[in-house]
Coordinates of C-alpha atoms in Angstrom, one line a residue:
M23 CA 26.5 -9.1 59.2
S24 CA 22.9 -7.9 59.0
A25 CA 23.4 -7.2 55.3
M26 CA 24.5 -10.7 54.7
M27 CA 21.5 -12.1 56.5
Q28 CA 19.0 -10.3 54.2
P29 CA 16.8 -12.6 52.2
Q30 CA 17.3 -12.7 48.4
I31 CA 14.7 -10.7 46.5
I32 CA 12.9 -12.9 43.9
L33 CA 11.6 -10.8 41.1
L34 CA 10.8 -13.3 38.4
K35 CA 9.3 -16.8 38.4
E36 CA 11.5 -19.6 39.3
G37 CA 13.3 -21.0 36.3
T38 CA 13.0 -17.8 34.3
D39 CA 16.1 -17.5 32.0
T40 CA 17.5 -14.0 31.7
S41 CA 20.6 -13.3 29.6
Q42 CA 21.9 -9.8 29.4
G43 CA 24.9 -7.5 28.8
K44 CA 27.5 -7.6 26.0
A45 CA 27.3 -11.4 25.4
Q46 CA 23.5 -11.1 24.7
L47 CA 24.1 -8.2 22.3
V48 CA 26.8 -10.1 20.4
S49 CA 24.6 -13.2 20.3
N50 CA 21.7 -11.2 18.7
I51 CA 24.2 -9.7 16.2
N52 CA 25.4 -13.2 15.3
A53 CA 21.8 -14.4 14.8
C54 CA 21.0 -11.5 12.4
T55 CA 24.3 -12.0 10.5
S56 CA 23.5 -15.7 9.9
V57 CA 20.0 -14.7 8.5
A58 CA 21.7 -12.2 6.1
D59 CA 24.0 -15.0 5.0
V60 CA 21.1 -17.1 3.9
V61 CA 19.8 -14.5 1.4
R62 CA 23.2 -13.1 0.6
T63 CA 23.7 -15.2 -2.5
T64 CA 20.4 -14.2 -4.1
L65 CA 21.4 -10.6 -4.8
G66 CA 21.8 -9.3 -8.3
P67 CA 21.4 -10.6 -11.9
R68 CA 23.7 -13.5 -11.2
G69 CA 22.2 -14.4 -7.8
M70 CA 21.3 -18.0 -7.0
D71 CA 17.8 -19.2 -6.1
K72 CA 16.7 -21.0 -3.0
L73 CA 14.6 -24.2 -3.0
I74 CA 12.4 -24.2 0.2
H75 CA 10.6 -27.4 1.1
D76 CA 8.0 -27.0 3.9
D77 CA 6.4 -29.6 6.2
K78 CA 3.3 -29.8 4.0
G79 CA 5.5 -31.0 1.1
N80 CA 5.1 -27.7 -0.9
T81 CA 8.2 -26.7 -2.9
T82 CA 9.0 -23.1 -3.6
I83 CA 11.9 -21.9 -5.7
S84 CA 12.6 -18.2 -5.3
N85 CA 15.2 -15.5 -5.0
D86 CA 12.8 -12.8 -3.7
G87 CA 14.1 -11.8 -0.3
A88 CA 10.7 -11.3 1.3
T89 CA 9.4 -14.7 0.1
I90 CA 12.5 -16.5 1.4
M91 CA 12.4 -14.7 4.8
K92 CA 8.7 -15.6 5.1
L93 CA 9.2 -19.2 4.3
L94 CA 12.3 -19.7 6.5
D95 CA 10.1 -19.7 9.6
I96 CA 12.8 -18.0 11.7
V97 CA 12.3 -18.5 15.5
H98 CA 15.1 -16.3 17.0
P99 CA 13.4 -13.2 18.5
A100 CA 16.1 -10.7 17.3
A101 CA 16.4 -12.2 13.8
K102 CA 12.6 -11.9 13.4
I103 CA 13.1 -8.1 13.1
L104 CA 14.9 -8.8 9.7
V105 CA 11.9 -10.7 8.5
D106 CA 9.7 -7.7 9.4
I107 CA 11.8 -5.2 7.5
A108 CA 11.9 -7.4 4.5
K109 CA 8.0 -7.6 4.6
S110 CA 7.8 -3.8 5.1
Q111 CA 10.1 -3.1 2.1
D112 CA 8.0 -5.5 0.0
S113 CA 4.7 -3.9 0.9
E114 CA 6.0 -0.3 0.6
V115 CA 8.2 -0.5 -2.5
G116 CA 8.0 -4.0 -3.8
D117 CA 11.7 -4.5 -4.5
G118 CA 15.0 -4.3 -2.7
T119 CA 14.0 -6.9 0.0
T120 CA 17.3 -8.7 -0.2
T121 CA 19.2 -5.4 -0.1
V122 CA 17.5 -4.3 3.1
V123 CA 18.3 -7.6 4.9
L124 CA 21.9 -7.5 3.7
L125 CA 22.4 -3.9 4.7
A126 CA 21.0 -4.5 8.2
G127 CA 23.2 -7.5 8.7
E128 CA 26.3 -5.6 7.5
F129 CA 25.6 -2.6 9.8
L130 CA 25.4 -5.0 12.7
K131 CA 28.6 -6.9 11.6
E132 CA 30.5 -3.6 11.5
A133 CA 29.1 -2.7 14.9
K134 CA 30.2 -6.0 16.5
P135 CA 33.9 -5.2 17.1
F136 CA 33.0 -1.9 18.7
I137 CA 30.5 -3.6 21.1
E138 CA 33.2 -6.2 22.0
D139 CA 35.6 -3.4 22.7
G140 CA 33.2 -1.9 25.2
V141 CA 31.7 1.0 23.2
H142 CA 28.2 1.9 24.5
P143 CA 25.6 0.9 22.0
Q144 CA 23.9 4.3 22.3
N145 CA 27.0 6.0 20.8
L146 CA 26.8 3.7 17.8
I147 CA 23.0 4.2 17.4
R148 CA 23.5 8.0 17.4
S149 CA 26.2 7.9 14.8
Y150 CA 24.3 5.4 12.6
R151 CA 21.2 7.6 12.7
T152 CA 23.2 10.6 11.6
A153 CA 24.9 8.6 8.8
S154 CA 21.5 7.4 7.6
Q155 CA 20.1 10.9 7.4
L156 CA 23.2 12.1 5.5
A157 CA 22.9 9.1 3.1
I158 CA 19.3 9.8 2.3
N159 CA 19.9 13.5 1.7
K160 CA 22.8 12.5 -0.7
I161 CA 20.5 10.1 -2.6
K162 CA 18.0 12.9 -3.1
D163 CA 20.8 15.1 -4.4
L164 CA 22.0 12.4 -6.8
A165 CA 18.5 11.4 -8.0
I166 CA 17.6 12.3 -11.6
S167 CA 14.0 13.2 -12.4
I168 CA 12.1 11.7 -15.4
E169 CA 9.2 14.1 -15.0
G170 CA 8.0 16.2 -17.9
K171 CA 8.8 13.6 -20.6
S172 CA 6.4 12.6 -23.3
L173 CA 4.4 9.4 -22.8
E174 CA 6.6 7.4 -25.3
E175 CA 9.8 8.6 -23.5
K176 CA 8.4 7.9 -20.1
K177 CA 7.4 4.4 -21.2
T178 CA 11.0 3.7 -22.4
L179 CA 12.4 5.0 -19.1
L180 CA 9.9 3.0 -17.0
A181 CA 10.7 -0.1 -19.0
K182 CA 14.4 0.4 -18.1
C183 CA 13.5 0.4 -14.4
A184 CA 11.4 -2.7 -14.8
A185 CA 14.2 -4.5 -16.7
T186 CA 16.7 -3.7 -13.9
T187 CA 14.3 -5.3 -11.4
L188 CA 13.7 -8.4 -13.6
S189 CA 17.3 -8.9 -14.5
S190 CA 17.9 -10.5 -11.1
K191 CA 14.9 -12.8 -11.4
L192 CA 14.3 -16.2 -12.9
I193 CA 12.7 -14.6 -16.0
G194 CA 15.7 -12.3 -16.5
G195 CA 16.4 -13.9 -19.9
E196 CA 13.2 -12.3 -21.2
K197 CA 13.3 -9.1 -19.2
E198 CA 12.7 -6.7 -22.2
F199 CA 9.6 -8.7 -23.2
F200 CA 8.1 -8.6 -19.7
A201 CA 9.3 -5.1 -18.9
S202 CA 7.2 -3.5 -21.7
M203 CA 4.3 -5.7 -20.7
V204 CA 4.5 -4.5 -17.1
V205 CA 4.7 -0.9 -18.1
D206 CA 1.7 -1.2 -20.4
A207 CA -0.3 -2.8 -17.6
V208 CA 0.6 -0.1 -15.0
I209 CA -0.2 2.7 -17.5
A210 CA -3.5 1.0 -18.3
I211 CA -4.7 1.4 -14.7
G212 CA -3.8 5.1 -14.7
N213 CA -3.6 6.9 -11.4
D214 CA -5.6 4.2 -9.5
D215 CA -3.5 2.8 -6.7
R216 CA -5.2 -0.6 -6.2
L217 CA -2.8 -3.3 -7.2
N218 CA -5.6 -5.8 -7.6
L219 CA -6.7 -4.0 -10.8
I220 CA -3.8 -5.8 -12.5
G221 CA -4.7 -9.5 -12.6
I222 CA -2.1 -12.2 -13.1
K223 CA -3.5 -15.5 -14.4
K224 CA -1.3 -18.6 -14.6
V225 CA -1.7 -21.2 -17.3
P226 CA 0.8 -24.1 -17.3
G227 CA 2.2 -25.1 -20.7
G228 CA 3.8 -23.2 -23.6
T229 CA 6.9 -21.0 -23.2
M230 CA 7.4 -17.7 -21.4
R231 CA 7.0 -15.9 -24.7
D232 CA 3.5 -17.2 -25.0
S233 CA 2.5 -14.9 -22.1
F234 CA 0.3 -12.0 -23.2
L235 CA -1.3 -8.9 -21.8
V236 CA -5.0 -8.2 -22.1
N237 CA -6.0 -4.5 -22.0
G238 CA -9.1 -5.4 -20.0
V239 CA -10.1 -8.5 -18.0
A240 CA -9.5 -12.1 -18.6
F241 CA -10.6 -15.0 -16.3
K242 CA -10.8 -18.7 -16.5
K243 CA -14.1 -20.2 -17.7
T244 CA -16.2 -20.8 -14.6
F245 CA -18.1 -24.0 -13.8
S246 CA -20.8 -24.4 -16.4
Y247 CA -24.2 -26.1 -16.5
A248 CA -26.1 -27.8 -19.4
G249 CA -26.9 -25.4 -22.2
F250 CA -23.6 -23.5 -21.9
E251 CA -22.1 -24.7 -25.2
Q252 CA -25.2 -23.4 -27.1
Q253 CA -24.4 -19.8 -26.0
P254 CA -22.6 -17.5 -28.4
K255 CA -18.9 -17.1 -27.5
K256 CA -18.2 -13.8 -29.1
F257 CA -19.8 -10.3 -29.0
F258 CA -19.1 -6.9 -30.3
N259 CA -20.0 -3.9 -28.0
P260 CA -22.3 -6.0 -25.8
K261 CA -24.0 -4.7 -22.7
I262 CA -22.8 -6.5 -19.5
L263 CA -24.9 -7.1 -16.5
L264 CA -23.1 -7.9 -13.2
L265 CA -25.0 -9.6 -10.4
N266 CA -24.5 -10.8 -6.9
I267 CA -27.6 -13.1 -6.7
E268 CA -28.3 -16.7 -7.4
L269 CA -30.3 -17.6 -10.5
E270 CA -31.2 -21.1 -9.6
L271 CA -34.4 -23.0 -8.9
K272 CA -34.6 -23.5 -5.2
S273 CA -36.4 -26.4 -3.8
E274 CA -38.3 -25.4 -0.7
K275 CA -38.9 -29.0 0.6
E276 CA -36.0 -28.9 3.0
N277 CA -36.4 -25.4 4.6
A278 CA -40.1 -24.7 4.6
E279 CA -43.2 -26.3 6.0
I280 CA -46.6 -25.7 4.3
R281 CA -49.8 -27.3 5.5
L282 CA -52.3 -27.8 2.7
S283 CA -56.0 -28.6 3.0
D284 CA -56.5 -29.2 -0.7
P285 CA -53.9 -31.2 -2.8
L286 CA -54.6 -29.0 -5.8
Q287 CA -53.0 -26.1 -3.9
Y288 CA -49.6 -27.9 -4.0
Q289 CA -49.3 -27.2 -7.8
S290 CA -49.9 -23.5 -7.2
I291 CA -46.9 -23.4 -4.8
V292 CA -44.7 -25.2 -7.3
D293 CA -45.8 -22.8 -10.0
A294 CA -45.1 -19.8 -7.7
E295 CA -41.5 -21.0 -7.4
W296 CA -41.1 -21.3 -11.2
N297 CA -42.7 -17.9 -11.7
I298 CA -40.2 -16.3 -9.3
I299 CA -37.2 -17.6 -11.2
Y300 CA -38.7 -16.8 -14.7
D301 CA -39.6 -13.3 -13.5
K302 CA -35.9 -12.8 -12.6
L303 CA -34.7 -14.2 -15.9
D304 CA -37.1 -12.1 -17.9
K305 CA -35.9 -8.9 -16.2
C306 CA -32.3 -9.8 -17.1
V307 CA -33.2 -10.3 -20.7
Q308 CA -35.3 -7.1 -20.8
S309 CA -32.4 -5.1 -19.5
G310 CA -30.8 -5.6 -23.0
A311 CA -27.7 -7.2 -21.6
K312 CA -25.9 -9.8 -23.8
I313 CA -23.5 -11.0 -21.1
V314 CA -24.7 -11.9 -17.5
L315 CA -22.0 -12.5 -14.9
S316 CA -22.8 -13.4 -11.3
R317 CA -20.7 -14.1 -8.2
L318 CA -23.2 -16.8 -7.2
A319 CA -24.4 -19.8 -9.2
I320 CA -26.4 -19.6 -12.4
G321 CA -28.2 -22.9 -12.6
D322 CA -29.3 -25.3 -15.4
L323 CA -32.6 -23.6 -16.0
A324 CA -31.1 -20.1 -16.3
T325 CA -28.2 -21.2 -18.5
Q326 CA -30.6 -22.9 -21.0
Y327 CA -33.0 -19.9 -20.8
F328 CA -30.1 -17.5 -21.7
A329 CA -28.8 -19.8 -24.4
D330 CA -32.2 -19.8 -26.2
R331 CA -32.0 -16.0 -26.3
D332 CA -28.4 -15.8 -27.5
I333 CA -27.1 -14.4 -24.2
F334 CA -23.8 -15.5 -22.6
C335 CA -23.8 -16.2 -18.8
A336 CA -21.2 -17.2 -16.3
G337 CA -21.9 -18.0 -12.6
R338 CA -19.5 -18.3 -9.7
V339 CA -17.2 -15.6 -11.0
A340 CA -14.5 -14.8 -8.4
E341 CA -15.3 -11.6 -6.5
E342 CA -11.9 -10.1 -7.5
D343 CA -12.6 -10.8 -11.2
L344 CA -16.1 -9.4 -11.0
N345 CA -14.8 -6.2 -9.4
R346 CA -12.2 -5.8 -12.1
V347 CA -14.9 -6.3 -14.8
A348 CA -17.0 -3.6 -13.1
A349 CA -14.0 -1.2 -13.0
A350 CA -13.1 -1.9 -16.6
T351 CA -16.5 -1.9 -18.3
G352 CA -18.1 0.9 -16.2
G353 CA -20.8 -1.4 -14.8
T354 CA -22.1 -1.8 -11.2
V355 CA -22.6 -5.0 -9.4
Q356 CA -26.4 -5.4 -8.7
T357 CA -27.9 -7.3 -5.8
T358 CA -31.4 -7.3 -7.4
V359 CA -32.8 -7.7 -10.9
N360 CA -35.5 -5.1 -10.3
N361 CA -35.3 -1.7 -12.0
I362 CA -32.1 -2.4 -14.0
V363 CA -31.3 0.8 -15.8
D364 CA -28.7 1.4 -18.6
E365 CA -26.4 3.3 -16.2
V366 CA -25.6 0.1 -14.2
L367 CA -24.7 -2.0 -17.3
G368 CA -21.1 -2.2 -18.5
T369 CA -19.8 -2.5 -22.0
C370 CA -16.7 -3.4 -23.9
E371 CA -15.6 -3.5 -27.6
I372 CA -15.0 -7.2 -27.9
F373 CA -15.9 -10.2 -25.7
E374 CA -14.7 -13.6 -26.6
E375 CA -14.0 -17.0 -25.2
K376 CA -10.5 -18.2 -26.1
Q377 CA -8.5 -21.3 -25.6
V378 CA -5.3 -20.7 -23.7
G379 CA -3.3 -23.9 -23.3
N380 CA -5.7 -26.4 -21.6
E381 CA -7.9 -23.7 -20.2
R382 CA -10.7 -21.6 -21.7
F383 CA -10.6 -17.9 -20.9
N384 CA -13.3 -15.3 -21.0
I385 CA -11.7 -12.1 -22.3
F386 CA -13.1 -8.6 -22.2
S387 CA -11.0 -6.2 -24.3
G388 CA -11.4 -2.6 -25.5
C389 CA -13.0 -1.5 -22.2
P390 CA -14.1 2.1 -22.1
S391 CA -12.7 3.1 -18.7
G392 CA -9.6 0.9 -19.3
L393 CA -8.9 0.9 -15.6
T394 CA -7.6 -2.7 -15.5
A395 CA -5.2 -5.1 -17.2
T396 CA -4.6 -8.8 -17.1
I397 CA -1.3 -10.6 -17.6
V398 CA -1.7 -14.2 -18.7
L399 CA 1.5 -16.1 -17.7
R400 CA 2.6 -19.2 -19.5
G401 CA 5.5 -21.5 -18.6
G402 CA 6.6 -25.1 -17.9
A403 CA 6.6 -26.1 -14.3
D404 CA 4.2 -24.7 -11.7
Q405 CA 7.0 -23.5 -9.5
F406 CA 8.4 -21.6 -12.4
I407 CA 5.2 -19.8 -13.1
E408 CA 4.8 -19.0 -9.4
E409 CA 8.2 -17.4 -9.3
A410 CA 7.5 -15.5 -12.5
E411 CA 4.4 -14.1 -10.8
R412 CA 6.4 -12.9 -7.8
S413 CA 9.0 -11.4 -10.2
L414 CA 6.3 -9.5 -12.1
H415 CA 4.8 -8.3 -8.8
D416 CA 8.1 -6.7 -7.9
A417 CA 8.4 -5.1 -11.4
I418 CA 4.8 -3.8 -11.2
M419 CA 5.5 -2.2 -7.8
I420 CA 8.7 -0.6 -9.1
V421 CA 7.0 0.9 -12.1
R422 CA 4.1 2.2 -10.0
R423 CA 6.6 3.8 -7.6
A424 CA 8.7 5.3 -10.4
M425 CA 5.5 6.9 -11.9
K426 CA 4.6 8.4 -8.6
N427 CA 8.1 9.5 -7.4
S428 CA 9.6 10.1 -10.7
T429 CA 13.3 10.2 -9.7
V430 CA 15.8 7.4 -10.4
V431 CA 19.3 6.6 -9.3
A432 CA 22.1 4.5 -10.9
G433 CA 21.9 0.8 -9.9
G434 CA 24.6 -1.9 -9.9
G435 CA 26.1 -0.7 -6.6
A436 CA 26.9 2.8 -8.0
I437 CA 24.7 4.7 -5.6
D438 CA 26.0 2.7 -2.6
M439 CA 29.7 3.4 -3.5
E440 CA 28.9 7.1 -3.9
I441 CA 27.2 7.4 -0.5
S442 CA 30.1 5.4 1.0
R443 CA 32.7 7.8 -0.4
Y444 CA 30.6 10.8 0.7
L445 CA 30.3 9.5 4.3
R446 CA 34.1 8.7 4.5
Y447 CA 34.9 12.3 3.5
Y448 CA 32.3 13.7 5.9
A449 CA 33.7 11.6 8.8
R450 CA 37.1 13.2 8.4
D451 CA 35.8 16.5 9.8
I452 CA 34.6 14.9 13.0
A453 CA 37.0 14.9 15.9
A454 CA 35.0 12.6 18.2
K455 CA 34.7 8.8 18.3
S456 CA 31.7 9.0 15.9
Q457 CA 34.3 9.4 13.1
L458 CA 35.0 5.6 13.5
F459 CA 31.3 4.7 13.6
I460 CA 30.3 6.7 10.5
N461 CA 33.3 5.2 8.7
S462 CA 32.1 1.7 9.6
Y463 CA 28.6 2.6 8.3
A464 CA 30.2 3.8 5.1
K465 CA 32.2 0.5 4.8
A466 CA 28.9 -1.5 5.4
L467 CA 27.3 0.1 2.4
E468 CA 30.0 -1.4 0.1
V469 CA 28.4 -4.9 0.8
I470 CA 26.0 -4.4 -2.2
P471 CA 28.6 -4.0 -4.9
R472 CA 30.8 -6.6 -3.2
Q473 CA 28.0 -9.1 -3.1
L474 CA 27.1 -8.4 -6.7
C475 CA 30.7 -9.3 -7.7
D476 CA 30.8 -12.4 -5.5
N477 CA 27.5 -13.7 -6.9
A478 CA 28.7 -13.2 -10.5
G479 CA 32.0 -15.0 -9.7
F480 CA 34.2 -11.9 -10.1
D481 CA 37.1 -10.8 -7.9
A482 CA 35.3 -8.5 -5.5
T483 CA 38.5 -6.8 -4.1
D484 CA 39.7 -5.9 -7.6
V485 CA 36.4 -4.5 -8.7
L486 CA 35.8 -2.5 -5.5
N487 CA 39.3 -1.0 -5.7
K488 CA 38.5 0.2 -9.3
L489 CA 35.2 1.6 -8.1
R490 CA 36.7 3.4 -5.1
Q491 CA 39.3 5.0 -7.4
K492 CA 36.6 6.0 -10.0
H493 CA 34.3 7.5 -7.4
A494 CA 37.1 9.5 -5.9
S495 CA 37.7 11.2 -9.2
D496 CA 35.3 13.7 -10.8
G497 CA 32.4 12.4 -12.8
G498 CA 32.6 8.9 -11.4
A499 CA 29.4 9.0 -9.3
Q500 CA 27.4 6.9 -11.7
Y501 CA 29.9 4.0 -12.0
G502 CA 28.8 0.6 -10.7
V503 CA 29.7 -3.1 -11.3
D504 CA 29.5 -4.3 -14.9
I505 CA 27.9 -7.7 -14.6
N506 CA 28.8 -8.7 -18.2
T507 CA 32.5 -8.0 -18.2
G508 CA 33.5 -8.2 -14.5
G509 CA 34.8 -4.6 -14.6
I510 CA 33.1 -1.3 -13.9
A511 CA 30.8 0.7 -16.1
D512 CA 28.6 3.8 -16.1
S513 CA 25.4 2.2 -14.7
F514 CA 23.2 5.2 -15.7
A515 CA 24.4 5.1 -19.4
N516 CA 23.8 1.3 -19.4
F517 CA 20.2 1.9 -18.2
V518 CA 20.7 0.1 -14.9
W519 CA 18.3 2.3 -13.0
E520 CA 16.2 2.0 -9.9
P521 CA 13.7 4.5 -8.3
S522 CA 15.4 6.5 -5.6
V523 CA 12.5 5.6 -3.2
V524 CA 13.8 2.0 -3.2
K525 CA 17.2 3.0 -1.8
I526 CA 15.8 5.5 0.6
N527 CA 13.4 3.0 2.1
A528 CA 16.1 0.3 2.2
I529 CA 18.6 2.5 4.1
N530 CA 15.9 3.8 6.4
A531 CA 14.5 0.3 7.3
A532 CA 18.0 -1.3 7.6
T533 CA 19.3 1.4 9.9
E534 CA 16.2 1.3 12.1
A535 CA 16.5 -2.5 12.4
A536 CA 20.2 -2.3 13.3
C537 CA 19.6 0.4 15.9
L538 CA 16.7 -1.6 17.4
I539 CA 18.8 -4.7 17.8
L540 CA 21.8 -2.7 19.2
S541 CA 19.5 -1.2 21.8
V542 CA 18.5 -4.6 23.3
D543 CA 20.7 -5.6 26.2
E544 CA 18.6 -8.3 27.9
T545 CA 16.3 -11.2 26.9
V546 CA 13.9 -12.6 29.4
K547 CA 12.4 -16.0 28.7
N548 CA 9.4 -17.5 30.7
P549 CA 10.2 -21.2 31.4
K550 CA 6.5 -22.2 31.1
S551 CA 5.9 -20.8 27.7
E552 CA 9.3 -22.1 26.5
S553 CA 8.6 -25.6 27.6
A554 CA 5.2 -25.6 25.8
Q555 CA 6.8 -24.2 22.7
G556 CA 9.7 -26.7 23.0
E557 CA 7.3 -29.6 23.0
A558 CA 5.4 -28.3 20.0
A559 CA 8.7 -27.6 18.2
A560 CA 10.0 -31.1 18.9
G561 CA 6.8 -32.6 17.3
A562 CA 7.3 -30.4 14.3
M563 CA 11.0 -31.3 14.0
A564 CA 10.2 -35.0 14.2
G565 CA 7.8 -34.5 11.2
R566 CA 10.2 -32.4 9.2
G567 CA 13.3 -34.6 9.5
R568 CA 16.8 -33.0 9.9
G569 CA 16.6 -30.5 7.0
G570 CA 13.7 -28.2 7.9
G571 CA 13.9 -27.3 11.6
G572 CA 13.6 -23.9 13.2
F573 CA 16.3 -21.5 12.0
R574 CA 18.7 -20.5 14.8
G575 CA 21.4 -17.8 14.6
R576 CA 25.0 -18.8 15.2
G577 CA 25.8 -18.3 18.9
G578 CA 22.2 -17.0 19.5
R579 CA 19.5 -18.6 21.5
G580 CA 16.6 -20.1 19.4
M581 CA 13.4 -19.0 21.0
R582 CA 10.4 -20.9 20.0
R583 CA 7.1 -19.1 19.5
R584 CA 3.6 -20.3 19.4

């Protein structure tokens, strides 16, 4: 009786919502599966694109997994983990973002029946981690090194990797043209790891084939003052002075107070101001530089002064472009014009101002250190050029990775089928329940070739059966989906390659995400924060209309965040 009389212990605030146990786990799995379903159709050379329209009225057309995940604005707390792994894959490797989301979703889908049947999640997690380690070791065994080849051979091999990446993008029709351009750009920056040394400039108009690579720096003509057109627009082997100071006549009337006893003194103050600017300009001319670039403004007086002395100048150059000019020409950005020595001046073989479409570009080519390159992209619609830039970013990242970790594996689902076969054989020797779990992991890996077939309109069951049969026989490890015929083909012989680091990173990240979601058995929601978020979300929903609301998983709880 006394036990019944005991008061209830209140641990959490009144109205706090806690959901736990098997139902919560299944709900999280459903949410993640529905996120994977969104990007599922974008995989591979025949993948479809997504048109995402946000509340600001911006339209994005993309089939890059990380871009889509970022723009979806997912609010489900468990499904957010898939957004994070897509971002991490993008920043670490640059490609395979759709693959990583698909794999994580498929691992969870395969785990769902076991969870519903009462299997403890920790047993699944343990088996998945073992399977992932085995898969990664198998990839390392199957990887083929491209080290020790001549530069020409290496260029050809790297172009194959870039073409494989670009084949699934919007610019896939011109993949050979862009692949060689990307390889040249990456080789131009040498061993330097900074991605911002490769500039991508977008100029609407023309066709994709009008795009070109500058072995040096190119940037759009900056805002110009009177006298600009009188300056020469082409130089051979000029000296280049890079500044971070303003060359403009400053009026002191608004920020200085001077008391004069004699009106004649006023003129001396005005003269002093002119003397300061002329002194600066004289020092620039005396340095022997023929091109003066500054991050800050170069005014009317300075522009005319330089024009009279056959010197080209450009003010308000973007900091990123100025740094790339410094890296390419061997110059150093100066914060003063005093004591300018030859060592701080850059140089290049040819400088010219060129018309590209509607824009004028300043182009520095034949740079001595050659540590930078610029790709000038042309195309019709702005959205098209934006997507072309995202595609080239993926290809650049892949070529950089392939240069550093010079091992490649067969693409087109070949490596996934081979690991799947290997794990099935491995599981046969296990007597415990984990045999089932490793088998389900192996089955989940088949999602990549299956989705490639589905997206191309082929019969996935038929193609997968052929692949299983081929991989079970000797010498079938390199066989993947043939996108052109709807059958199977030797991916390696067809030059469908990808760096092994892409697959290793994808399997690692997808397994980690799946294990993380499987380890969550309770979600606690604070009512206060939820109501505040609910109001904010309701306002946003009203503005967006029916189409663009927060993204909720099927069967999952949508949790709004600030």
